[in-house]
Tab-separated table of C-alpha atoms in Angstrom:
chain	number	residue	atom	x	y	z
A	1	UNK	CA	-11.917	16.729	-17.693
A	2	UNK	CA	-11.547	13.323	-15.821
A	3	UNK	CA	-14.495	13.503	-13.154
A	4	UNK	CA	-15.200	11.067	-10.871
A	5	UNK	CA	-18.415	11.375	-8.833
A	6	UNK	CA	-19.527	8.868	-5.933
A	7	UNK	CA	-23.116	8.642	-4.510
A	8	UNK	CA	-25.295	6.597	-2.415
A	9	UNK	CA	-23.912	6.796	0.922
A	10	UNK	CA	-25.995	7.710	3.869
A	11	UNK	CA	-26.856	6.430	7.382
A	12	UNK	CA	-27.637	2.549	7.503
A	13	UNK	CA	-28.060	0.330	10.656
A	14	UNK	CA	-25.617	-2.457	11.421
A	15	UNK	CA	-26.023	-5.383	9.257
A	16	UNK	CA	-27.999	-3.217	6.940
A	17	UNK	CA	-26.921	-2.756	3.269
A	18	UNK	CA	-25.862	0.071	0.926
A	19	UNK	CA	-24.560	0.431	-2.751
A	20	UNK	CA	-22.299	2.966	-3.390
A	21	UNK	CA	-22.036	4.371	-7.355
A	22	UNK	CA	-19.289	6.388	-8.901
A	23	UNK	CA	-20.129	8.049	-12.231
A	24	UNK	CA	-16.919	8.595	-14.297
A	25	UNK	CA	-16.615	11.171	-17.210
A	26	UNK	CA	-13.654	12.674	-19.134
A	27	UNK	CA	-11.613	9.538	-19.927
A	28	UNK	CA	-12.141	5.954	-21.670
A	29	UNK	CA	-13.817	4.349	-18.479
A	30	UNK	CA	-13.863	0.921	-19.939
A	31	UNK	CA	-9.864	1.148	-20.613
A	32	UNK	CA	-8.728	1.266	-16.699
A	33	UNK	CA	-9.204	-0.508	-13.596
A	34	UNK	CA	-10.679	1.156	-10.642
A	35	UNK	CA	-10.570	0.938	-7.144
A	36	UNK	CA	-12.663	1.731	-3.853
A	37	UNK	CA	-10.766	3.376	-0.950
A	38	UNK	CA	-11.866	4.592	2.440
A	39	UNK	CA	-11.296	6.835	4.998
A	40	UNK	CA	-12.811	6.253	8.707
A	41	UNK	CA	-13.210	9.823	10.368
A	42	UNK	CA	-9.860	11.183	11.726
A	43	UNK	CA	-8.075	7.930	10.381
A	44	UNK	CA	-5.737	7.181	7.302
A	45	UNK	CA	-6.672	5.910	4.023
A	46	UNK	CA	-7.946	2.078	3.582
A	47	UNK	CA	-7.655	0.277	0.004
A	48	UNK	CA	-11.095	-1.285	-0.146
A	49	UNK	CA	-11.550	-3.188	-3.496
A	50	UNK	CA	-10.471	-2.852	-7.109
A	51	UNK	CA	-11.543	-4.246	-10.505
A	52	UNK	CA	-10.044	-4.690	-13.630
A	53	UNK	CA	-10.866	-3.079	-16.888
A	54	UNK	CA	-13.307	-5.571	-18.215
A	55	UNK	CA	-14.789	-6.372	-14.736
A	56	UNK	CA	-13.352	-9.864	-14.965
A	57	UNK	CA	-11.156	-9.850	-12.219
A	58	UNK	CA	-11.957	-8.379	-8.783
A	59	UNK	CA	-9.849	-7.973	-5.537
A	60	UNK	CA	-10.814	-7.025	-1.662
A	61	UNK	CA	-9.467	-6.278	1.639
A	62	UNK	CA	-9.625	-8.741	3.970
A	63	UNK	CA	-11.853	-6.625	5.955
A	64	UNK	CA	-14.395	-6.597	3.639
A	65	UNK	CA	-14.076	-9.854	1.611
A	66	UNK	CA	-17.452	-11.889	1.598
A	67	UNK	CA	-19.535	-8.359	2.351
A	68	UNK	CA	-18.790	-6.207	-0.434
A	69	UNK	CA	-19.031	-6.688	-4.030
A	70	UNK	CA	-17.012	-4.634	-6.868
A	71	UNK	CA	-18.852	-4.173	-9.775
A	72	UNK	CA	-18.911	-1.889	-13.039
A	73	UNK	CA	-21.134	-1.205	-16.021
A	74	UNK	CA	-18.694	0.074	-18.661
A	75	UNK	CA	-21.737	1.026	-20.963
A	76	UNK	CA	-22.738	3.387	-18.141
A	77	UNK	CA	-19.355	4.258	-17.236
A	78	UNK	CA	-20.452	3.405	-13.692
A	79	UNK	CA	-18.539	1.611	-10.878
A	80	UNK	CA	-20.603	-0.116	-7.847
A	81	UNK	CA	-19.613	-1.134	-4.635
A	82	UNK	CA	-22.334	-3.380	-3.038
A	83	UNK	CA	-22.106	-3.171	0.657
A	84	UNK	CA	-23.882	-5.817	3.075
A	85	UNK	CA	-23.400	-6.932	6.729
A	86	UNK	CA	-22.442	-3.465	7.365
A	87	UNK	CA	-20.746	-2.698	10.674
A	88	UNK	CA	-19.683	0.218	12.752
A	89	UNK	CA	-15.973	0.063	11.690
A	90	UNK	CA	-17.105	0.467	8.109
A	91	UNK	CA	-18.280	4.065	8.800
A	92	UNK	CA	-16.002	6.198	6.543
A	93	UNK	CA	-15.964	8.325	3.444
A	94	UNK	CA	-15.668	5.787	0.531
A	95	UNK	CA	-13.984	7.244	-2.610
A	96	UNK	CA	-13.543	5.963	-6.135
A	97	UNK	CA	-10.146	6.175	-7.975
A	98	UNK	CA	-8.881	5.553	-11.339
A	99	UNK	CA	-6.269	3.038	-11.654
A	100	UNK	CA	-3.490	5.495	-12.331
A	101	UNK	CA	-4.238	7.251	-8.883
A	102	UNK	CA	-4.307	10.710	-10.549
A	103	UNK	CA	-7.947	10.824	-9.771
A	104	UNK	CA	-10.142	10.800	-7.311
A	105	UNK	CA	-14.006	11.475	-6.283
A	106	UNK	CA	-14.568	13.791	-3.658
A	107	UNK	CA	-16.163	10.715	-1.979
A	108	UNK	CA	-19.352	9.896	-0.264
A	109	UNK	CA	-20.110	9.189	3.759
A	110	UNK	CA	-21.415	5.751	4.971
A	111	UNK	CA	-22.595	5.843	8.493
A	112	UNK	CA	-23.224	2.869	10.161
A	113	UNK	CA	-25.355	3.287	13.478
A	114	UNK	CA	-28.441	2.342	15.303
B	1	UNK	CA	0.368	-8.096	3.366
B	2	UNK	CA	3.109	-5.481	2.933
B	3	UNK	CA	2.660	-3.262	5.874
B	4	UNK	CA	3.719	0.491	5.207
B	5	UNK	CA	5.335	1.905	8.361
B	6	UNK	CA	5.822	6.368	7.872
B	7	UNK	CA	7.810	8.461	10.352
B	8	UNK	CA	7.150	10.738	12.353
B	9	UNK	CA	3.390	10.517	12.842
B	10	UNK	CA	3.551	14.458	12.469
B	11	UNK	CA	6.540	17.206	12.179
B	12	UNK	CA	6.345	20.903	12.566
B	13	UNK	CA	8.928	23.069	10.294
B	14	UNK	CA	9.748	26.550	10.149
B	15	UNK	CA	8.537	28.216	6.534
B	16	UNK	CA	11.270	27.990	4.108
B	17	UNK	CA	13.025	24.908	5.967
B	18	UNK	CA	13.056	21.482	4.827
B	19	UNK	CA	10.697	18.459	5.784
B	20	UNK	CA	11.544	14.734	5.698
B	21	UNK	CA	8.642	11.793	5.827
B	22	UNK	CA	9.825	8.248	5.985
B	23	UNK	CA	8.199	5.398	4.610
B	24	UNK	CA	9.412	1.866	5.233
B	25	UNK	CA	7.584	-1.100	3.481
B	26	UNK	CA	7.695	-4.732	5.154
B	27	UNK	CA	8.830	-6.043	2.074
B	28	UNK	CA	10.769	-4.631	-1.120
B	29	UNK	CA	8.328	-3.039	-3.413
B	30	UNK	CA	11.079	-3.116	-6.274
B	31	UNK	CA	9.889	-4.783	-9.167
B	32	UNK	CA	13.324	-6.648	-10.819
B	33	UNK	CA	11.785	-6.880	-14.428
B	34	UNK	CA	11.182	-3.172	-14.959
B	35	UNK	CA	13.417	-1.821	-11.968
B	36	UNK	CA	10.561	0.165	-10.733
B	37	UNK	CA	9.763	0.679	-7.176
B	38	UNK	CA	5.691	0.566	-6.800
B	39	UNK	CA	5.395	3.456	-4.472
B	40	UNK	CA	3.361	6.614	-4.422
B	41	UNK	CA	3.208	9.658	-2.209
B	42	UNK	CA	0.187	11.503	-1.861
B	43	UNK	CA	-0.796	14.955	0.141
B	44	UNK	CA	-4.511	15.430	1.532
B	45	UNK	CA	-5.870	18.490	3.007
B	46	UNK	CA	-8.823	18.593	5.142
B	47	UNK	CA	-12.171	17.648	3.606
B	48	UNK	CA	-10.371	16.875	0.255
B	49	UNK	CA	-9.431	13.336	-1.482
B	50	UNK	CA	-5.523	12.643	-1.496
B	51	UNK	CA	-3.440	14.217	-4.162
B	52	UNK	CA	-1.392	12.144	-6.193
B	53	UNK	CA	2.518	13.936	-5.833
B	54	UNK	CA	4.812	11.370	-6.735
B	55	UNK	CA	4.550	7.905	-8.255
B	56	UNK	CA	7.460	5.152	-9.168
B	57	UNK	CA	9.038	6.568	-6.250
B	58	UNK	CA	10.590	9.363	-7.211
B	59	UNK	CA	8.565	10.665	-10.690
B	60	UNK	CA	6.765	13.854	-9.536
B	61	UNK	CA	3.200	14.345	-10.906
B	62	UNK	CA	2.468	17.046	-13.643
B	63	UNK	CA	1.582	20.454	-11.580
B	64	UNK	CA	3.639	19.217	-8.343
B	65	UNK	CA	5.859	22.006	-7.449
B	66	UNK	CA	9.663	20.989	-7.539
B	67	UNK	CA	10.048	21.535	-3.850
B	68	UNK	CA	8.494	17.952	-3.611
B	69	UNK	CA	10.844	15.283	-4.224
B	70	UNK	CA	10.744	11.322	-3.548
B	71	UNK	CA	13.880	9.071	-3.353
B	72	UNK	CA	14.573	5.234	-2.093
B	73	UNK	CA	14.324	1.896	-3.364
B	74	UNK	CA	13.436	-1.446	-1.987
B	75	UNK	CA	11.727	-1.043	1.351
B	76	UNK	CA	13.115	2.400	2.423
B	77	UNK	CA	11.518	5.632	0.971
B	78	UNK	CA	11.493	9.491	1.448
B	79	UNK	CA	9.322	12.488	0.555
B	80	UNK	CA	11.209	15.655	0.813
B	81	UNK	CA	10.004	19.044	0.968
B	82	UNK	CA	12.817	21.475	0.474
B	83	UNK	CA	11.525	24.552	1.272
B	84	UNK	CA	7.880	24.225	3.297
B	85	UNK	CA	5.317	26.815	2.286
B	86	UNK	CA	2.087	27.599	3.669
B	87	UNK	CA	0.289	25.657	1.607
B	88	UNK	CA	1.926	22.318	2.017
B	89	UNK	CA	0.368	22.165	5.731
B	90	UNK	CA	-1.493	18.505	5.068
B	91	UNK	CA	-1.129	14.879	5.791
B	92	UNK	CA	1.087	13.060	3.461
B	93	UNK	CA	0.577	9.283	3.047
B	94	UNK	CA	2.866	6.769	1.226
B	95	UNK	CA	1.029	3.727	-0.763
B	96	UNK	CA	2.383	0.523	-2.362
B	97	UNK	CA	0.963	-0.747	-5.331
B	98	UNK	CA	3.075	-3.615	-5.742
B	99	UNK	CA	0.883	-6.313	-4.620
B	100	UNK	CA	-2.817	-6.812	-3.462
B	101	UNK	CA	-3.786	-5.997	-0.749
B	102	UNK	CA	-2.808	-2.197	-1.921
B	103	UNK	CA	-1.846	-0.446	1.313
B	104	UNK	CA	-1.367	2.899	2.831
B	105	UNK	CA	1.223	4.402	5.559
B	106	UNK	CA	-0.248	5.771	8.444
B	107	UNK	CA	0.000	9.326	7.465
B	108	UNK	CA	2.481	12.137	8.672
B	109	UNK	CA	0.709	15.612	9.618
B	110	UNK	CA	3.087	18.311	8.699
B	111	UNK	CA	2.443	21.621	10.139
B	112	UNK	CA	4.154	25.098	10.369
B	113	UNK	CA	6.521	25.872	13.437
């Protein structure tokens, strides 16, 4: 059974940093591109970042480019999102998703507030 | 960036009636080399992640009831629920995966009339 489990969310002050993790199981993690998608409270879905199966290619939304870094450790079946210079508008539930879009985690809430 | 525009923002449909949601992309998401439209539809219920319903614009995901169907090509797409059931109350999103950045429509909230 495919499982994606996000962790690392929480309350952080504006300008602060946070690292999200996504633990994957039930599939050959190293064979799939992965993505982060976020959803602000009461709002729609916004793609944040994607990474190729090897980690050699990364992609970002303009809204996070230069502030967020996506990475993965295929030996640990783990996906990461390092977030820095956080802003109030980054407040959202962050989901990791397998690149076939069939499987999503339950999400982790990031709140940026003083 | 490819902008995805959904309509309506919300709709209320009687149980057993048809619900139709439209999605328009600002540029074609049809890839000529494989003749596939890079367009997906999702259902999202409160407190849950999105659930893939349709991919390649019209291919139904395994386990999705056949009352859900997708159609369209190029820039204009439709999700149809042929006979609305109570469990279909949700927000529905379209998404293009033709180009980076991947983009979603703004969502359509479906309710029971």
